[in-house]
Coordinates of C-alpha atoms and ligand atoms in Angstrom, one line a residue:
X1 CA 69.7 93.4 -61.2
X2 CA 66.8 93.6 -63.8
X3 CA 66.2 90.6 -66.5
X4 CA 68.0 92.9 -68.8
X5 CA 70.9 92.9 -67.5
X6 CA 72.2 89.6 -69.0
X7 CA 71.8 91.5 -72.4
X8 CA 73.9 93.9 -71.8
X9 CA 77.5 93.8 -73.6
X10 CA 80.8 94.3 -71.4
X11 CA 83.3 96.2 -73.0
X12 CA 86.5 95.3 -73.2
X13 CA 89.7 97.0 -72.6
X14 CA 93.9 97.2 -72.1
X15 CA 95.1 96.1 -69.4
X16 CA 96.5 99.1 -66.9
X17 CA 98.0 99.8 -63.6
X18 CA 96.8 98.9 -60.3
X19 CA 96.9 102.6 -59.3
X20 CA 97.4 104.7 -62.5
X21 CA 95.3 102.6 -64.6
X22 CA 96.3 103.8 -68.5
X23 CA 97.2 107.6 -67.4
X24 CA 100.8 106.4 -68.4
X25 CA 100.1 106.0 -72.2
X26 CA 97.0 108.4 -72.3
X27 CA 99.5 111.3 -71.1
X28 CA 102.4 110.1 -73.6
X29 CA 99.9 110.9 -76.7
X30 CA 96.0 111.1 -76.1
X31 CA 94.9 110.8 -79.5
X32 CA 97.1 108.1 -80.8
X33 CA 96.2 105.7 -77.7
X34 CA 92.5 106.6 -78.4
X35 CA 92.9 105.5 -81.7
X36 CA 94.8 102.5 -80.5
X37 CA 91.7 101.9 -78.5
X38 CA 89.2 101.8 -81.2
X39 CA 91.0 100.1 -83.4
X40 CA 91.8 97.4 -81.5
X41 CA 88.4 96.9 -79.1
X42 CA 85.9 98.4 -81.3
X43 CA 82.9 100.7 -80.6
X44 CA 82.9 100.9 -76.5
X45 CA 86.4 100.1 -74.7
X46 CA 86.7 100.3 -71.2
X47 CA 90.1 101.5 -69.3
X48 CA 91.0 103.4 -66.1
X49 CA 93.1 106.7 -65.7
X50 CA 93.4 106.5 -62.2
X51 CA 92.4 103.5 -59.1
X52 CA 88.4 104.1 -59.1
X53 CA 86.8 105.7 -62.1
X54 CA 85.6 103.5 -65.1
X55 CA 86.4 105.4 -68.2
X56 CA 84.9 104.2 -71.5
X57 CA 85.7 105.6 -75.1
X58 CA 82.6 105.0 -77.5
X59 CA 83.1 105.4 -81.3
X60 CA 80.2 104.5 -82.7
X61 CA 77.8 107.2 -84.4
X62 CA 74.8 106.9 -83.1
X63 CA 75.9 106.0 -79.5
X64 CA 77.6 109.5 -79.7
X65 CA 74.4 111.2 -81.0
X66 CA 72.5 109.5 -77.7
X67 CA 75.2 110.8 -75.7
X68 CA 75.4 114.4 -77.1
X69 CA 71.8 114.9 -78.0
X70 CA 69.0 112.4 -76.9
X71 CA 69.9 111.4 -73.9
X72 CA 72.6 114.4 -72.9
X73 CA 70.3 114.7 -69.7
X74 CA 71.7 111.6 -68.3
X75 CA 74.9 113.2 -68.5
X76 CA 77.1 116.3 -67.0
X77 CA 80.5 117.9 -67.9
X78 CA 83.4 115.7 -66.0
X79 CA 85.2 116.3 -63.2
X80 CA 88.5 117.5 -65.6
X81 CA 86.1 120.7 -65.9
X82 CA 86.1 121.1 -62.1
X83 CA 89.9 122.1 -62.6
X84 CA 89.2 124.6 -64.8
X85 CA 86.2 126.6 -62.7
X86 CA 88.9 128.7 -60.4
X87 CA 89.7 130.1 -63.6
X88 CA 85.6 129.7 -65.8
X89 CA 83.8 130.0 -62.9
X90 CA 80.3 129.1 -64.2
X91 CA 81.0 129.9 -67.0
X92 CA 79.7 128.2 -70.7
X93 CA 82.0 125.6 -70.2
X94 CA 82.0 124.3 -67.0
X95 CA 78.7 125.1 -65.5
X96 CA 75.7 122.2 -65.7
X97 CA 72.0 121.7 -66.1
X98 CA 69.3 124.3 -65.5
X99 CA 72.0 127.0 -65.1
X100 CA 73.6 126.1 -68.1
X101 CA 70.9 126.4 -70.0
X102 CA 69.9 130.0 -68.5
X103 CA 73.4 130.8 -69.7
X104 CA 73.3 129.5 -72.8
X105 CA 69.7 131.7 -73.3
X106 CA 71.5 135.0 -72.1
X107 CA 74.7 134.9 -74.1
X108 CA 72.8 133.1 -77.8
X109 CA 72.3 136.6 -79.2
X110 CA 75.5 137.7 -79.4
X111 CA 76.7 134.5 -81.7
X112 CA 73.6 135.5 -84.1
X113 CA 74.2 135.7 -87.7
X114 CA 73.9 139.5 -88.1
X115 CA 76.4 140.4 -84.9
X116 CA 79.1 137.6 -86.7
X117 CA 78.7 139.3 -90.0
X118 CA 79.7 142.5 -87.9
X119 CA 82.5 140.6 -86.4
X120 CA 83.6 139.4 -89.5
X121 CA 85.1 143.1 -90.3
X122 CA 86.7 143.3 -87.0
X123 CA 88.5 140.1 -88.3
X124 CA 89.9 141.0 -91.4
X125 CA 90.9 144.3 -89.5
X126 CA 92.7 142.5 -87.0
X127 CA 94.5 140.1 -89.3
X128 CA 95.3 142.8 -92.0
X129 CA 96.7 145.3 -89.6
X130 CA 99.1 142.3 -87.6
X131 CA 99.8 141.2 -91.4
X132 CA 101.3 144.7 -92.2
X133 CA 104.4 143.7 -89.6
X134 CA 105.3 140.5 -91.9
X135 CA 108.3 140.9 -94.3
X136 CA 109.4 138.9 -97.5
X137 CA 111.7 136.1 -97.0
X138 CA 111.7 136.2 -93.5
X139 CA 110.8 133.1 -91.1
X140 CA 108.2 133.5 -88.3
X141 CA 106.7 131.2 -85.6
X142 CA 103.5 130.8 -87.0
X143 CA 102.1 128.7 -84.0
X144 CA 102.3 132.1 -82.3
X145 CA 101.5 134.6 -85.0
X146 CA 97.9 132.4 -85.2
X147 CA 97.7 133.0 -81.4
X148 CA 98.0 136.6 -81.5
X149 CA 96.1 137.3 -84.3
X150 CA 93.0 135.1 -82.9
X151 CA 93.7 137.0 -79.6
X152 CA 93.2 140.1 -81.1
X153 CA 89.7 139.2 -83.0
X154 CA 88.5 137.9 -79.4
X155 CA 89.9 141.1 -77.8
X156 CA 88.1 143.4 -80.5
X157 CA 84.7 141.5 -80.8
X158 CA 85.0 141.6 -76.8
X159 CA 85.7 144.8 -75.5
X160 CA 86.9 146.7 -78.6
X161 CA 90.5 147.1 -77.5
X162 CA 93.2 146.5 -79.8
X163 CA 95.7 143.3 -79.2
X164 CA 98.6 145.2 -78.1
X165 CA 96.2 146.7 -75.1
X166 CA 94.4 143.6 -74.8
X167 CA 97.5 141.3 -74.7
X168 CA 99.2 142.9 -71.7
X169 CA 95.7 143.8 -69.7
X170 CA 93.8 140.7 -70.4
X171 CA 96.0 137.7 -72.5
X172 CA 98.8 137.5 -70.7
X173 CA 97.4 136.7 -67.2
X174 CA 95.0 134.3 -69.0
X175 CA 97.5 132.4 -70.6
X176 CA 99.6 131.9 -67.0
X177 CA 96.0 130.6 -65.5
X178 CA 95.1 128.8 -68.0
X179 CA 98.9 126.9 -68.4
X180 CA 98.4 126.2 -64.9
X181 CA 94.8 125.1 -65.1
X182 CA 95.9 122.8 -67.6
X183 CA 98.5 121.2 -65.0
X184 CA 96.1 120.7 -62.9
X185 CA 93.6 119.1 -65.0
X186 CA 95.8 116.4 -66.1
X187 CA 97.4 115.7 -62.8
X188 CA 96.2 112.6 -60.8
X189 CA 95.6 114.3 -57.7
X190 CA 94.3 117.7 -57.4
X191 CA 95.3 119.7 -54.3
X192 CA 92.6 122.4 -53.6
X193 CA 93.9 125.9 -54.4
X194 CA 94.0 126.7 -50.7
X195 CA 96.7 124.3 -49.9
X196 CA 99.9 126.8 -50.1
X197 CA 102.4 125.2 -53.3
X198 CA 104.3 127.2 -55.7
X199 CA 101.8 126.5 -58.4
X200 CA 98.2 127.1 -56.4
X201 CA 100.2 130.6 -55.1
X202 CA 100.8 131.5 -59.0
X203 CA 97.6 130.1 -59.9
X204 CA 95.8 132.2 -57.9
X205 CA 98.1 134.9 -58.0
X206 CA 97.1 135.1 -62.0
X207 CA 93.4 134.9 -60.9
X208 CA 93.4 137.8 -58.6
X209 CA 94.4 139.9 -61.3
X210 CA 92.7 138.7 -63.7
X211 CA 89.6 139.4 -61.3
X212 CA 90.8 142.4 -60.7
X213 CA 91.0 143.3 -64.6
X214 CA 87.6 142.3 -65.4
X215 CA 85.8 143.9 -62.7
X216 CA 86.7 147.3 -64.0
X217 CA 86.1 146.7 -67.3
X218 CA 83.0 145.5 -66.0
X219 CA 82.3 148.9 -63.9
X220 CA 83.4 151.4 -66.5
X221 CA 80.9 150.0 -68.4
X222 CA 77.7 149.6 -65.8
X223 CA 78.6 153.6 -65.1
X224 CA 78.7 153.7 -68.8
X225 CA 75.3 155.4 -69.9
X226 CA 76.3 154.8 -73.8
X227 CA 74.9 152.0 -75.9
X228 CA 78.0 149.3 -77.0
X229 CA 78.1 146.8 -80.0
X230 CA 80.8 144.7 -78.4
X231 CA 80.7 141.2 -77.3
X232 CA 80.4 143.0 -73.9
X233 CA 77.5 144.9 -74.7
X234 CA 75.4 142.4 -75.7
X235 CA 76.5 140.1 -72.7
X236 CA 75.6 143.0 -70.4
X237 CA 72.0 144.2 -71.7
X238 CA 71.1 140.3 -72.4
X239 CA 67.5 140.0 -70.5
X240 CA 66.3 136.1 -70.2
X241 CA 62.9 135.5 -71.9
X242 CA 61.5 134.2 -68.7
X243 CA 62.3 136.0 -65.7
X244 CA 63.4 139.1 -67.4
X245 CA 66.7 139.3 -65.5
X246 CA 70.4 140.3 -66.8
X247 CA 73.3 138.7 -65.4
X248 CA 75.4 139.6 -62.3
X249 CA 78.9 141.0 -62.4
X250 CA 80.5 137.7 -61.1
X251 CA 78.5 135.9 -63.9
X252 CA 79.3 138.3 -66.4
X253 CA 83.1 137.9 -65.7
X254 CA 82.7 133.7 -65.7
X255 CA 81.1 134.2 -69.2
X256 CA 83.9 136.6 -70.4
X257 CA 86.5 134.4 -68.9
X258 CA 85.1 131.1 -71.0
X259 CA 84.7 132.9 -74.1
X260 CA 88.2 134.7 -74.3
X261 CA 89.5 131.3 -74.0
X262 CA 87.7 129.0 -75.4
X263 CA 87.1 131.6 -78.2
X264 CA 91.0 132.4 -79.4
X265 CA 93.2 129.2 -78.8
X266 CA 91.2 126.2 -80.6
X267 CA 90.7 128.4 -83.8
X268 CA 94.3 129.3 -83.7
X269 CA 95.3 125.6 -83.9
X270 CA 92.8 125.3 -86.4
X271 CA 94.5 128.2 -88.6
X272 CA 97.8 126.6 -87.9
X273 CA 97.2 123.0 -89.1
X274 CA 96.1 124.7 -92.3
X275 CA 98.7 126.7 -92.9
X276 CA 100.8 123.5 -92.5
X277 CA 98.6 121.2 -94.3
X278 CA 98.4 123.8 -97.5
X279 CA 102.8 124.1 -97.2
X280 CA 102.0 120.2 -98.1
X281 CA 99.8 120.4 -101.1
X282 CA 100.5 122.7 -103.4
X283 CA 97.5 121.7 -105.6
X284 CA 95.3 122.7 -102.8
X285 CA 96.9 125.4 -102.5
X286 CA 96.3 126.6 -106.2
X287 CA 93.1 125.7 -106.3
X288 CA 92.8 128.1 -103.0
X289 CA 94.4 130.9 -105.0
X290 CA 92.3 129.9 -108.2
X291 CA 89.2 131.1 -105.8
X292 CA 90.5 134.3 -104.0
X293 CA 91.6 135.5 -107.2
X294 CA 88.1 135.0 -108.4
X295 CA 86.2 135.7 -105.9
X296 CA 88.5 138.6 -104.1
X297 CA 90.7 139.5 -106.6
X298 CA 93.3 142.6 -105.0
X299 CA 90.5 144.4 -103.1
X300 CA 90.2 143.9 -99.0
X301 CA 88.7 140.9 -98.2
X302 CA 84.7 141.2 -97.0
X303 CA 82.9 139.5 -94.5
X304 CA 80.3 139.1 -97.5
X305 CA 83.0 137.2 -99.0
X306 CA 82.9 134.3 -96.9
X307 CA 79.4 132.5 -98.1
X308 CA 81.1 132.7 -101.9
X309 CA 85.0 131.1 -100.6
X310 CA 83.1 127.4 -101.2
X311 CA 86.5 125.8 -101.6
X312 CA 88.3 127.7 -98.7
X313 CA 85.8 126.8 -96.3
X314 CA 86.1 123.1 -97.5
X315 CA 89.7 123.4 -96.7
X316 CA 88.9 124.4 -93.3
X317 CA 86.1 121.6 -93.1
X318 CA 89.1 119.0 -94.4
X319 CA 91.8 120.6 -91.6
X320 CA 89.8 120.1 -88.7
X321 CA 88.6 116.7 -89.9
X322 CA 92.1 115.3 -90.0
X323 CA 93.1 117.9 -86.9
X324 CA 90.1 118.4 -84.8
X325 CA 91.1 121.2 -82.3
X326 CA 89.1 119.7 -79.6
X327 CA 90.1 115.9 -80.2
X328 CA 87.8 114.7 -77.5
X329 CA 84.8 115.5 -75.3
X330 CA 84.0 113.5 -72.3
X331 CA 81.0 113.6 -70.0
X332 CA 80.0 112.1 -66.8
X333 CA 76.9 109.6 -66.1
X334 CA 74.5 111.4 -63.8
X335 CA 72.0 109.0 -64.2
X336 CA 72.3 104.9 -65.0
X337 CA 72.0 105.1 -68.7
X338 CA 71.1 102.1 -71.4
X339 CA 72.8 103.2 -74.6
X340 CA 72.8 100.9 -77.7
X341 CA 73.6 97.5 -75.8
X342 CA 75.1 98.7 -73.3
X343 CA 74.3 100.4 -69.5
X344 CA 76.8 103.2 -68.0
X345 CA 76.3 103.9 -64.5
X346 CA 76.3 107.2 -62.4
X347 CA 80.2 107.9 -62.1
X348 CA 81.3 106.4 -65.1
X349 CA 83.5 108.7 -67.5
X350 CA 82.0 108.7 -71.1
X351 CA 84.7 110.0 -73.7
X352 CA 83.6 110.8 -77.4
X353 CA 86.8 111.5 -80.1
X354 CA 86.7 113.4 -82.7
X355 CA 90.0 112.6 -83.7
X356 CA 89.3 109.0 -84.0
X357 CA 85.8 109.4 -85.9
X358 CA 87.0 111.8 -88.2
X359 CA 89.8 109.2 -89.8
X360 CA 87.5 106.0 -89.7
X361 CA 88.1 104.8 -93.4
X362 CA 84.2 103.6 -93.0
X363 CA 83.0 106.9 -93.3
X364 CA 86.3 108.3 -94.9
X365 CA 87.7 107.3 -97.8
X366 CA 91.7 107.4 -97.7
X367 CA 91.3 108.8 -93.9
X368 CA 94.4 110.7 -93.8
X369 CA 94.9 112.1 -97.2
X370 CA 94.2 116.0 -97.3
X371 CA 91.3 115.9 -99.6
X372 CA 89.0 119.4 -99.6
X373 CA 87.3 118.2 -102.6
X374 CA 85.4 115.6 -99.9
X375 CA 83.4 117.9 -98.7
X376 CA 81.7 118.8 -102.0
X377 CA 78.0 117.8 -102.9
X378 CA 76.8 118.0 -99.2
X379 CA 79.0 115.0 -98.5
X380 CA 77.9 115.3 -95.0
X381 CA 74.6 114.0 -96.0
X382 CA 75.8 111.0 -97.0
X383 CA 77.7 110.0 -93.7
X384 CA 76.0 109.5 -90.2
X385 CA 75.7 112.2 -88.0
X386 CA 78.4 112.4 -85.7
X387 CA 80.8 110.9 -87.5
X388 CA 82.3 114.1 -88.3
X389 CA 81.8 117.0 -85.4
X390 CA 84.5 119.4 -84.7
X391 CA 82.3 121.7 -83.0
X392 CA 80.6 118.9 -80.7
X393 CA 76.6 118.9 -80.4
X394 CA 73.5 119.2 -79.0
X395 CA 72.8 121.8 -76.4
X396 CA 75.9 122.1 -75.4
X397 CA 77.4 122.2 -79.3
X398 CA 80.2 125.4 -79.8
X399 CA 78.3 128.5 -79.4
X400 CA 81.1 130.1 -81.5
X401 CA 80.9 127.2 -84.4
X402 CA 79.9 130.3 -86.9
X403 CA 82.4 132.7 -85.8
X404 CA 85.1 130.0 -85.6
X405 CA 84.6 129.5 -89.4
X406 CA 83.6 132.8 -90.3
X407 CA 87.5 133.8 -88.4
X408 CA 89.3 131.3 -89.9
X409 CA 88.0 131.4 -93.8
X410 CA 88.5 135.3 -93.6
X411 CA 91.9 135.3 -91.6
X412 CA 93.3 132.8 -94.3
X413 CA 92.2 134.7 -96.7
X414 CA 93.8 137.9 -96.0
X415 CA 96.8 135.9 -95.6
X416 CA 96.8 133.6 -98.4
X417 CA 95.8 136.8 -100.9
X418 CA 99.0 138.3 -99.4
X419 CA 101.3 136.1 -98.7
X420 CA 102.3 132.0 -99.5
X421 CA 103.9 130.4 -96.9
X422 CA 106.4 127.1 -97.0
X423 CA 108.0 125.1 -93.9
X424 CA 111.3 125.8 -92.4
X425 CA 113.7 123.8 -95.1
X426 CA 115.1 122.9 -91.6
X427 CA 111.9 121.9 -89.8
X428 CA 111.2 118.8 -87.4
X429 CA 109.0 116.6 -88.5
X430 CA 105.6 117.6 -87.6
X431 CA 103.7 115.9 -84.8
X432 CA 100.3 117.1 -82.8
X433 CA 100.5 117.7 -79.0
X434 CA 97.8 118.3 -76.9
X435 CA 96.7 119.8 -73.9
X436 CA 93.3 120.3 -74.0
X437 CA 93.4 121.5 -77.7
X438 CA 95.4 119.7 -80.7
X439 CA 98.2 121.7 -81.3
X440 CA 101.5 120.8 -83.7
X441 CA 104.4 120.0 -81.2
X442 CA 107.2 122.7 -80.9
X443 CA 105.6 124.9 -83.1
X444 CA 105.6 125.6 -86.7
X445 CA 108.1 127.5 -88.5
X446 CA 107.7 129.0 -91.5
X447 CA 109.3 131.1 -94.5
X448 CA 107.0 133.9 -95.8
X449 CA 106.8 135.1 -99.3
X450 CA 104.7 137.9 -101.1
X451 CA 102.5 136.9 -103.5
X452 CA 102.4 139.4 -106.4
X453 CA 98.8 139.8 -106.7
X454 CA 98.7 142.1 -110.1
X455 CA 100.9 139.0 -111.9
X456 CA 98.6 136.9 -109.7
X457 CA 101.8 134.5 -109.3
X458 CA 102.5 132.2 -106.4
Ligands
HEM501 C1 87.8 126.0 -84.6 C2 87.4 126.6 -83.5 C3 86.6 125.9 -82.4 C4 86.4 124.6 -82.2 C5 87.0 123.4 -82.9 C6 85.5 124.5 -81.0 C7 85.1 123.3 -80.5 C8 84.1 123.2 -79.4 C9 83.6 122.0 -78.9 C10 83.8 120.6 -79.5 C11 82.7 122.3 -77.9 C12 81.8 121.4 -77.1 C13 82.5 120.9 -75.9 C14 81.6 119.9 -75.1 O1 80.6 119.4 -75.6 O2 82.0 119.5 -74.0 C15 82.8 123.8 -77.7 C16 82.1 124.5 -76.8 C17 82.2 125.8 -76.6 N1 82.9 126.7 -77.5 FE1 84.0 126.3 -79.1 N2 85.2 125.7 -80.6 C18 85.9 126.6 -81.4 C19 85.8 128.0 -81.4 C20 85.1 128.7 -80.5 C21 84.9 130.2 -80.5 C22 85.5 131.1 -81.6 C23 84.2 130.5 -79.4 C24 83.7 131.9 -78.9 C25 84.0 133.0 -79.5 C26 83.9 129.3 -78.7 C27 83.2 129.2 -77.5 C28 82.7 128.0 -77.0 C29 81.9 127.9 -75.7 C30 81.5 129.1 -74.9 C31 81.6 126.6 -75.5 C32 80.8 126.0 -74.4 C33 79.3 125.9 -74.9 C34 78.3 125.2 -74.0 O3 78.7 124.3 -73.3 O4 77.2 125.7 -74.0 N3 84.4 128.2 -79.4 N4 83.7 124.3 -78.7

């Protein structure tokens, strides 16, 4: 042990299980016991979800910023991604190091500015044309209507096929995998797919076809001599700056994989909370109306539009602040780290929460009021970085963080200039669940209204 080891501060932690360490009450509600952590053990807390691994939840700043940015080369994705890479591949998401960052080279151009502005049609598009099927008065499952209509941006951006197509081909077979990918990830002991039970069969089942799926998409288009300003496109004539080479099919197909899914569901929760949070504030709400009236008016929305709704992209700033979609992000040691005053070892589970950052009443003032106005006066100057990241950082930050916002301002915009909406008078009272996104539990339900846009009422 070296001299400075006696400097070093050991975290403290609940007690758990000999076996199952904390899984117990991390499973029952992950963020709450996070923030149960923090609140009560401060900026590192140690705690087990299983018999071996050390897990430690850190929620300070600038220990997060040396995580994520400085010193993110002591660190790797976690072994929870492993359980996803039947599904990913090497995709984004779940691939590492030197290869990640090859990735990350091929696939930058098709997030750039002038290809989201592009996207930003196929969005309104998309939302306008699955807004034509909603009627006055009636009561939908929004939960759902958010899914499809964020599966059917990805799916046009992607390949250029409409929902309905791209739903039965492509979204249906991912959402099977991916529920049972999620299964596997948070259970204690993962069998290998080869081992023959109900759920590896299905699993695998919903793979193959999957595979199958994307492989001729993937031919059509090598055999395709026609140039294509799809996501696809851009994937498939991506050279790297350094060795000049494109991608394989196999990594092609990881990439789409990752970004069909990590592209649709996380901005559709985002869409969601709004919706709900705006049924809860009517002021916000007006003030929301104030702006599209103004800005919009009864034209189509634009995907010009979007740098001039100020106050609707604060809403969306304020929504995933109180209901980050990705409520934590954990990494692995992969090196013996010193971090602040404190050394990780190789092994050792490092989890980072948004969730519980983004409601710490240091950096927050009345942490869970729904306050849009916050945001105003580049209030995120004035706080430490990494206090508030709903889109992670460093290199491995959301390569869709534009397009996320870009979506969701535009798709709440064609609704809101349309349509209000108010909870279920019956509703349960709104909770979040999470798998590996935040989502409201059970749904949301909700009564639509037309807005008459010439009175410019509701
Ligand atoms: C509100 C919506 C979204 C949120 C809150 C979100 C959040 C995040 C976060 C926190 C990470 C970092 C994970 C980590 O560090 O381990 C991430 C990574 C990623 N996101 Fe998003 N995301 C959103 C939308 C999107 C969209 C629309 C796309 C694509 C169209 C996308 C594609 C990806 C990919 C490919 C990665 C992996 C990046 C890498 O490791 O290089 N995300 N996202």
């Amino acid at each position: 042990m070296s001299d400075r080891t006696t400097f070093f501060k050991s975290p403290k932690g609940p007690k758990g299980k000999i076996i199952t360490g904390n899984l117990k009450a991390f499973r029952s509600d992950p963020p709450g016991f996070l923030t149960q952590l923090a609140t009560e053990f401060g900026e590192v807390v140690k705690f087990r979800l299983g018999p071996l691994q050390n897990f430690y939840l850190v929620s300070d700043p600038e220990m997060i910023k040396q995580i994520l940015v400085t010193k993110q080369k002591n660190f790797m994705k976690s072994d929870d991604f492993k359980a996803l890479k039947p599904i990913f591949g090497e995709g984004l998401l779940t691939s590492d190091k030197e290869f990640h960052m090859q990735q990350r080279r091929l696939i930058q151009p098709a997030f750039k500015k002038s290809h989201i502005i592009d996207y930003g049609q196929n969005m309104i598009d998309v939302a306008s044309d699955y807004l034509s099927t909603w009627k006055d008065g009636e009561e939908r499952i929004i939960t759902q209507d958010m899914m499809s209509i964020t599966l059917g941006v990805i799916c046009k951006t992607m390949f250029n096929i409409d929902f309905k197509e791209g739903y039965q081909k492509i979204g249906q077979p991912i959402e099977t995998a991916m529920n049972l990918a999620v299964r596997r990830m948070r259970s204690l002991i993962q069998l290998p797919l080869w081992v023959p039970t109900k759920r590896n069969r299905d699993s695998k089942k919903a793979i193959r076809s999957l595979d199958h799926i994307i492989a001729e998409i993937i031919q059509k288009r090598r055999n395709d001599p026609a140039k294509h300003e799809d996501m696809l496109g851009i994937i498939m004539d991506a050279r790297d700056d350094i060795d000049g080479l494109g991608m394989s099919d196999k990594q092609v197909r990881d990439e789409l994989m990752t970004i069909f899914i990590a592209g649709h569901e996380t901005t559709a929760n985002a869409l969601s909370w709004t919706l709900y949070l705006l049924s809860q504030h009517p002021e916000v709400e007006a003030k929301m109306y104030e702006e599209i009236n103004r800005v919009i008016g009864s034209r189509p929305p634009t995907p010009d539009d979007f740098m001039k709704l100020t106050y609707t992209q604060n809403i969306m700033w304020e929504s995933m602040r109180l209901y980050p979609p990705a409520f934590v992000t954990s990494r692995k040691v992969d090196k013996d780290v010193e971090i602040k005053d404190y050394r990780f070892k190789k092994g050792d589970v490092i989890l980072v929460s948004q969730y519980v950052m983004h409601r710490k009443p240091e950096y927050f003032q009345n942490p869970t009021s729904f306050i849009p106005e916050r945001f105003e006066n580049n209030f995120i100057k004035t706080i430490p970085s990494y206090a508030f990241f709903p889109f992670g950082g460093g290199p491995r930050v959301c390569i869709g963080n534009h397009f996320a916002m870009m979506e969701a301002v535009l798709v709440l915009v064609t609704i809101a200039q349309r349509f209000r909406l108010k909870l279920a008078p019956d509703h349960h009272v709104v909770k979040n669940y999470s798998t590996i996104t935040l989502r409201p539990k059970r749904g949301l339900r909700m009564i639509i209204q037309e807005r008459n846009l010439k009175r410019n009422t509701l």
